[in-house]
Every structure is written in structure tokens, then in C-alpha cells.
């Protein structure tokens, strides 16, 4: 059985590609050691999720149409998911592993990662209470995930006795943040909500610190993993917070086992583990568990059985509810080139 693994091989998110692919391979090998999926070997078919959304969707649809793949998973931005889901989700199961803006209800789409209600609201509440943040400035790339998340941030800021004092959206691949930095400085913001992807966030971190804004303004990102932290450099990470369901530094037995398996398979020089790569590991495990539980590749049957599906990974045992994985989410603070988890965030009530 073959699965399209859609992950970025180019563009701002391309820096995540190697760890996404290796983590997915590790999971596929684990599934195959346990007997495969419906008694068949699981094979991954890599697809460049960093290409234009229409191009990615067309490539995956073609693979589905000729029977070359029987499922889809991987980390890719929301613009790709929105192009891809209507074309394939009713035909094959699709496990989307990236954090996203919330609200996905397409039949056949299952989601393993965080939404603003999981990440942003509880993190903003904590920083508002402990760091007295009142004014928030949003800097994001110009597409659906940052803009929809910013809509939520405006509501959340009011609930935290503050407000969003400014917003700035920039194309993917932006290298010049001077205008955004001037706007942040003029706004008097206490904290910046960063909704930037990959190398864009790295360049922003460096420019932010070079402008001295890290001395007076916090940063909170819902998309900042260990690879991005390393690329930013220790001098650019002061006052930087990240919120996610996984950090490489989490001191759990499941995470320690995951590190050992990853290093044992790919060596100590393998790409840095982080939340985005780990999500691809979970995506493969969940897709296999969904198909095994249903006993068929039929999307409607898989959807009907999904409520009883669970799997075990680096974040422990996780279950689906409303096609979304229910999970613990953490807030971490950058300490040079590492993240220190400072809190487990309260579990939100209600659906994403």
C-alpha cells in the first residue's frame, strides 16, 4: 500500500523537509515491522508540498486517480491543504499534520496538530497574566493560516484585557522586514505574535534582535520549532516563546524513546528533531491506525470508525474527536538554541 507523503522540499518551509521525511520513514518502518497495513507493506511516495498549491493538488490527484497512492499525509501549509482536500479527501483518507487555523470539516480529512484555540488563547492568557502583556502586534505571512489566526488573536486579546495594536502581512519568501519592525516600534506593543513560516521567521528573528526590539518586546510563535531556533542563532532568541504539542526537550519516556529510535536509525548527525518532523511520524501512525480499524480503504467506512481510533507515539497515547487529535499543548521559552518548557497549557473546551 502506498501513501503520498506531502512535505516541503523548497520555499520558506523547505528547511523542515529533511526531518519531516526521516520521521515519516521511521514511522513507516515501525508499521511494517508490525505487519504493515491490512497485511500489505506501507510505502511512502514523496511529493513536494513546497510547490504552488494547485500544482501539489494536481500531482497528488493524479497519483490517486491512477491508483498509485491509497492515502495522503504530511506537513504542508494550509493553502496546500485547502487546494488538496476537495480533490482527494472523498477518495482516499488524508491525515493533515500541520498546525492550522481551525475549522476543517471535510469528510476524509483527519488532523493531528494544534489550532489557535489549543495554542494561542491559553498562551496569550499566561503571558498577559505573568508578563503583563496588553498590546499585541501580529506579523504573518499573507495567506489563510496567519490571517485567520489573527482574527482569533483579536478576540483572544480582548479576553486577556488587551488588544491587537497592529498587523502586518508579508509574502512568503520575504527578506526585508524593515517596514514591519518600524510599525512594531511605533505601536508600542508589548509582544509580537509571529505567524511566519520557516526561513521567513528565521530572518525576522535576526532582524528583530538586530533592531534591539528584543529588549522591550516579547515574541510568541505558534510555528517555531528547534530547527528554526537553531537557524535563528542564540543572539536572536531572547524573549522568544513558542507554543506547541511537542518539543524535543520534553522529558517523557515516550519522547526519550523516540529520540533513541531516531538517532539509532539515522545517526547523531541527522536533522534536528522538532514538532514539525514529529508530526509526520504521527501522521503515518494515525493513517495506518485509521485504515486498520476500518478494515478497508473506503473513506466513509474509515470516517465512521474514526471515533474509536487511537495510536501511541512520542506524545503518548492519543485519540481522535471530531476528526481532530486531542492533545496536550505546552508553552516553551527559548534559552539560546534550546527550548525550555515552562508550562502545560490548559485544555480548551469545545471543538477547534
mmCIF file of N, CA and C in Angstrom, residues 176-236:
data_model
loop_
_atom_site.group_PDB
_atom_site.id
_atom_site.type_symbol
_atom_site.label_atom_id
_atom_site.label_comp_id
_atom_site.label_asym_id
_atom_site.label_seq_id
_atom_site.Cartn_x
_atom_site.Cartn_y
_atom_site.Cartn_z
ATOM 1 N N UNK A 176 12.987 41.334 3.627
ATOM 2 C CA UNK A 176 13.120 42.666 4.204
ATOM 3 C C UNK A 176 11.958 42.926 5.157
ATOM 4 N N UNK A 177 12.271 43.011 6.448
ATOM 5 C CA UNK A 177 11.261 43.235 7.470
ATOM 6 C C UNK A 177 11.327 44.640 8.058
ATOM 7 N N UNK A 178 12.029 45.541 7.405
ATOM 8 C CA UNK A 178 12.245 46.870 7.977
ATOM 9 C C UNK A 178 10.931 47.609 8.216
ATOM 10 N N UNK A 179 9.994 47.517 7.280
ATOM 11 C CA UNK A 179 8.710 48.192 7.464
ATOM 12 C C UNK A 179 7.939 47.625 8.637
ATOM 13 N N UNK A 180 7.939 46.302 8.763
ATOM 14 C CA UNK A 180 7.248 45.667 9.883
ATOM 15 C C UNK A 180 7.879 46.061 11.213
ATOM 16 N N UNK A 181 9.195 46.128 11.262
ATOM 17 C CA UNK A 181 9.878 46.484 12.504
ATOM 18 C C UNK A 181 9.573 47.923 12.906
ATOM 19 N N UNK A 182 9.516 48.819 11.923
ATOM 20 C CA UNK A 182 9.164 50.207 12.247
ATOM 21 C C UNK A 182 7.740 50.285 12.787
ATOM 22 N N UNK A 183 6.832 49.539 12.194
ATOM 23 C CA UNK A 183 5.450 49.557 12.654
ATOM 24 C C UNK A 183 5.326 48.997 14.068
ATOM 25 N N UNK A 184 6.076 47.952 14.369
ATOM 26 C CA UNK A 184 6.060 47.395 15.728
ATOM 27 C C UNK A 184 6.555 48.430 16.727
ATOM 28 N N UNK A 185 7.662 49.098 16.388
ATOM 29 C CA UNK A 185 8.228 50.087 17.300
ATOM 30 C C UNK A 185 7.253 51.224 17.533
ATOM 31 N N UNK A 186 6.611 51.709 16.476
ATOM 32 C CA UNK A 186 5.660 52.816 16.619
ATOM 33 C C UNK A 186 4.429 52.412 17.425
ATOM 34 N N UNK A 187 4.056 51.138 17.346
ATOM 35 C CA UNK A 187 2.823 50.688 18.001
ATOM 36 C C UNK A 187 2.929 50.641 19.511
ATOM 37 N N UNK A 188 4.146 50.526 20.037
ATOM 38 C CA UNK A 188 4.323 50.372 21.477
ATOM 39 C C UNK A 188 3.890 49.012 21.995
ATOM 40 N N UNK A 189 3.845 48.001 21.118
ATOM 41 C CA UNK A 189 3.389 46.670 21.510
ATOM 42 C C UNK A 189 4.270 46.069 22.600
ATOM 43 N N UNK A 190 3.652 45.284 23.457
ATOM 44 C CA UNK A 190 4.385 44.537 24.482
ATOM 45 C C UNK A 190 4.879 43.196 23.950
ATOM 46 N N UNK A 191 4.183 42.677 22.931
ATOM 47 C CA UNK A 191 4.538 41.358 22.393
ATOM 48 C C UNK A 191 4.121 41.269 20.934
ATOM 49 N N UNK A 192 4.874 40.499 20.184
ATOM 50 C CA UNK A 192 4.580 40.228 18.780
ATOM 51 C C UNK A 192 4.114 38.786 18.648
ATOM 52 N N UNK A 193 2.977 38.592 17.991
ATOM 53 C CA UNK A 193 2.525 37.254 17.639
ATOM 54 C C UNK A 193 3.079 36.956 16.259
ATOM 55 N N UNK A 194 4.000 36.005 16.192
ATOM 56 C CA UNK A 194 4.671 35.651 14.939
ATOM 57 C C UNK A 194 3.931 34.523 14.241
ATOM 58 N N UNK A 195 3.454 34.793 13.039
ATOM 59 C CA UNK A 195 2.769 33.793 12.227
ATOM 60 C C UNK A 195 3.495 33.694 10.888
ATOM 61 N N UNK A 196 4.792 33.426 10.988
ATOM 62 C CA UNK A 196 5.689 33.365 9.843
ATOM 63 C C UNK A 196 6.199 31.940 9.667
ATOM 64 N N UNK A 197 6.445 31.555 8.418
ATOM 65 C CA UNK A 197 6.814 30.183 8.099
ATOM 66 C C UNK A 197 8.320 30.056 7.882
ATOM 67 N N UNK A 198 8.926 29.087 8.544
ATOM 68 C CA UNK A 198 10.278 28.644 8.242
ATOM 69 C C UNK A 198 11.334 29.727 8.194
ATOM 70 N N UNK A 199 12.001 29.840 7.041
ATOM 71 C CA UNK A 199 13.108 30.785 6.904
ATOM 72 C C UNK A 199 12.652 32.230 7.012
ATOM 73 N N UNK A 200 11.373 32.518 6.739
ATOM 74 C CA UNK A 200 10.868 33.876 6.954
ATOM 75 C C UNK A 200 10.941 34.220 8.440
ATOM 76 N N UNK A 201 10.535 33.282 9.289
ATOM 77 C CA UNK A 201 10.596 33.517 10.733
ATOM 78 C C UNK A 201 12.040 33.647 11.207
ATOM 79 N N UNK A 202 12.923 32.867 10.620
ATOM 80 C CA UNK A 202 14.342 32.948 10.974
ATOM 81 C C UNK A 202 14.888 34.341 10.675
ATOM 82 N N UNK A 203 14.624 34.834 9.473
ATOM 83 C CA UNK A 203 15.117 36.168 9.098
ATOM 84 C C UNK A 203 14.470 37.252 9.957
ATOM 85 N N UNK A 204 13.205 37.079 10.287
ATOM 86 C CA UNK A 204 12.541 38.056 11.153
ATOM 87 C C UNK A 204 13.188 38.080 12.528
ATOM 88 N N UNK A 205 13.459 36.907 13.097
ATOM 89 C CA UNK A 205 14.102 36.855 14.413
ATOM 90 C C UNK A 205 15.426 37.610 14.416
ATOM 91 N N UNK A 206 16.220 37.394 13.396
ATOM 92 C CA UNK A 206 17.512 38.072 13.331
ATOM 93 C C UNK A 206 17.347 39.583 13.203
ATOM 94 N N UNK A 207 16.426 40.012 12.345
ATOM 95 C CA UNK A 207 16.209 41.446 12.153
ATOM 96 C C UNK A 207 15.624 42.084 13.405
ATOM 97 N N UNK A 208 14.745 41.373 14.076
ATOM 98 C CA UNK A 208 14.112 41.860 15.307
ATOM 99 C C UNK A 208 15.163 42.134 16.376
ATOM 100 N N UNK A 209 16.070 41.175 16.565
ATOM 101 C CA UNK A 209 17.129 41.338 17.555
ATOM 102 C C UNK A 209 18.111 42.424 17.136
ATOM 103 N N UNK A 210 18.460 42.471 15.846
ATOM 104 C CA UNK A 210 19.410 43.482 15.373
ATOM 105 C C UNK A 210 18.866 44.887 15.575
ATOM 106 N N UNK A 211 17.530 45.027 15.529
ATOM 107 C CA UNK A 211 16.911 46.335 15.748
ATOM 108 C C UNK A 211 16.767 46.675 17.227
ATOM 109 N N UNK A 212 17.133 45.731 18.105
ATOM 110 C CA UNK A 212 17.049 45.964 19.542
ATOM 111 C C UNK A 212 15.661 45.802 20.123
ATOM 112 N N UNK A 213 14.699 45.323 19.318
ATOM 113 C CA UNK A 213 13.334 45.183 19.813
ATOM 114 C C UNK A 213 13.192 44.056 20.821
ATOM 115 N N UNK A 214 14.132 43.124 20.814
ATOM 116 C CA UNK A 214 14.064 42.032 21.783
ATOM 117 C C UNK A 214 14.293 42.509 23.203
ATOM 118 N N UNK A 215 14.770 43.726 23.373
ATOM 119 C CA UNK A 215 14.999 44.276 24.709
ATOM 120 C C UNK A 215 13.735 44.841 25.331
ATOM 121 N N UNK A 216 12.700 45.062 24.522
ATOM 122 C CA UNK A 216 11.490 45.681 25.068
ATOM 123 C C UNK A 216 10.203 44.985 24.657
ATOM 124 N N UNK A 217 10.306 43.941 23.854
ATOM 125 C CA UNK A 217 9.101 43.337 23.293
ATOM 126 C C UNK A 217 9.268 41.816 23.219
ATOM 127 N N UNK A 218 8.294 41.078 23.746
ATOM 128 C CA UNK A 218 8.321 39.623 23.670
ATOM 129 C C UNK A 218 7.865 39.158 22.287
ATOM 130 N N UNK A 219 8.181 37.911 21.967
ATOM 131 C CA UNK A 219 7.654 37.273 20.769
ATOM 132 C C UNK A 219 6.991 35.964 21.167
ATOM 133 N N UNK A 220 5.831 35.713 20.555
ATOM 134 C CA UNK A 220 5.108 34.464 20.757
ATOM 135 C C UNK A 220 4.803 33.872 19.395
ATOM 136 N N UNK A 221 5.267 32.645 19.158
ATOM 137 C CA UNK A 221 5.037 31.983 17.878
ATOM 138 C C UNK A 221 4.292 30.669 18.092
ATOM 139 N N UNK A 222 3.359 30.379 17.181
ATOM 140 C CA UNK A 222 2.721 29.072 17.183
ATOM 141 C C UNK A 222 3.359 28.158 16.142
ATOM 142 N N UNK A 223 4.393 28.661 15.467
ATOM 143 C CA UNK A 223 5.140 27.854 14.491
ATOM 144 C C UNK A 223 6.622 28.194 14.612
ATOM 145 N N UNK A 224 7.257 27.599 15.617
ATOM 146 C CA UNK A 224 8.680 27.847 15.855
ATOM 147 C C UNK A 224 9.275 26.577 16.452
ATOM 148 N N UNK A 225 9.909 25.765 15.621
ATOM 149 C CA UNK A 225 10.469 24.523 16.144
ATOM 150 C C UNK A 225 11.974 24.654 16.348
ATOM 151 N N UNK A 226 12.593 23.562 16.752
ATOM 152 C CA UNK A 226 14.013 23.585 17.088
ATOM 153 C C UNK A 226 14.897 23.899 15.890
ATOM 154 N N UNK A 227 14.496 23.486 14.693
ATOM 155 C CA UNK A 227 15.280 23.799 13.502
ATOM 156 C C UNK A 227 15.300 25.299 13.242
ATOM 157 N N UNK A 228 14.166 25.949 13.411
ATOM 158 C CA UNK A 228 14.084 27.397 13.222
ATOM 159 C C UNK A 228 14.875 28.131 14.300
ATOM 160 N N UNK A 229 14.835 27.581 15.511
ATOM 161 C CA UNK A 229 15.583 28.198 16.605
ATOM 162 C C UNK A 229 17.081 28.148 16.327
ATOM 163 N N UNK A 230 17.567 26.992 15.896
ATOM 164 C CA UNK A 230 18.985 26.849 15.571
ATOM 165 C C UNK A 230 19.390 27.795 14.448
ATOM 166 N N UNK A 231 18.559 27.894 13.421
ATOM 167 C CA UNK A 231 18.880 28.758 12.283
ATOM 168 C C UNK A 231 18.858 30.229 12.670
ATOM 169 N N UNK A 232 18.022 30.602 13.632
ATOM 170 C CA UNK A 232 17.945 31.998 14.068
ATOM 171 C C UNK A 232 19.229 32.426 14.764
ATOM 172 N N UNK A 233 19.826 31.523 15.547
ATOM 173 C CA UNK A 233 21.032 31.842 16.297
ATOM 174 C C UNK A 233 20.710 32.326 17.690
ATOM 175 N N UNK A 234 21.578 32.022 18.633
ATOM 176 C CA UNK A 234 21.327 32.339 20.044
ATOM 177 C C UNK A 234 21.143 33.826 20.287
ATOM 178 N N UNK A 235 21.806 34.665 19.512
ATOM 179 C CA UNK A 235 21.701 36.112 19.718
ATOM 180 C C UNK A 235 20.340 36.664 19.327
ATOM 181 N N UNK A 236 19.526 35.856 18.639
ATOM 182 C CA UNK A 236 18.242 36.354 18.129
ATOM 183 C C UNK A 236 17.042 35.733 18.820
#
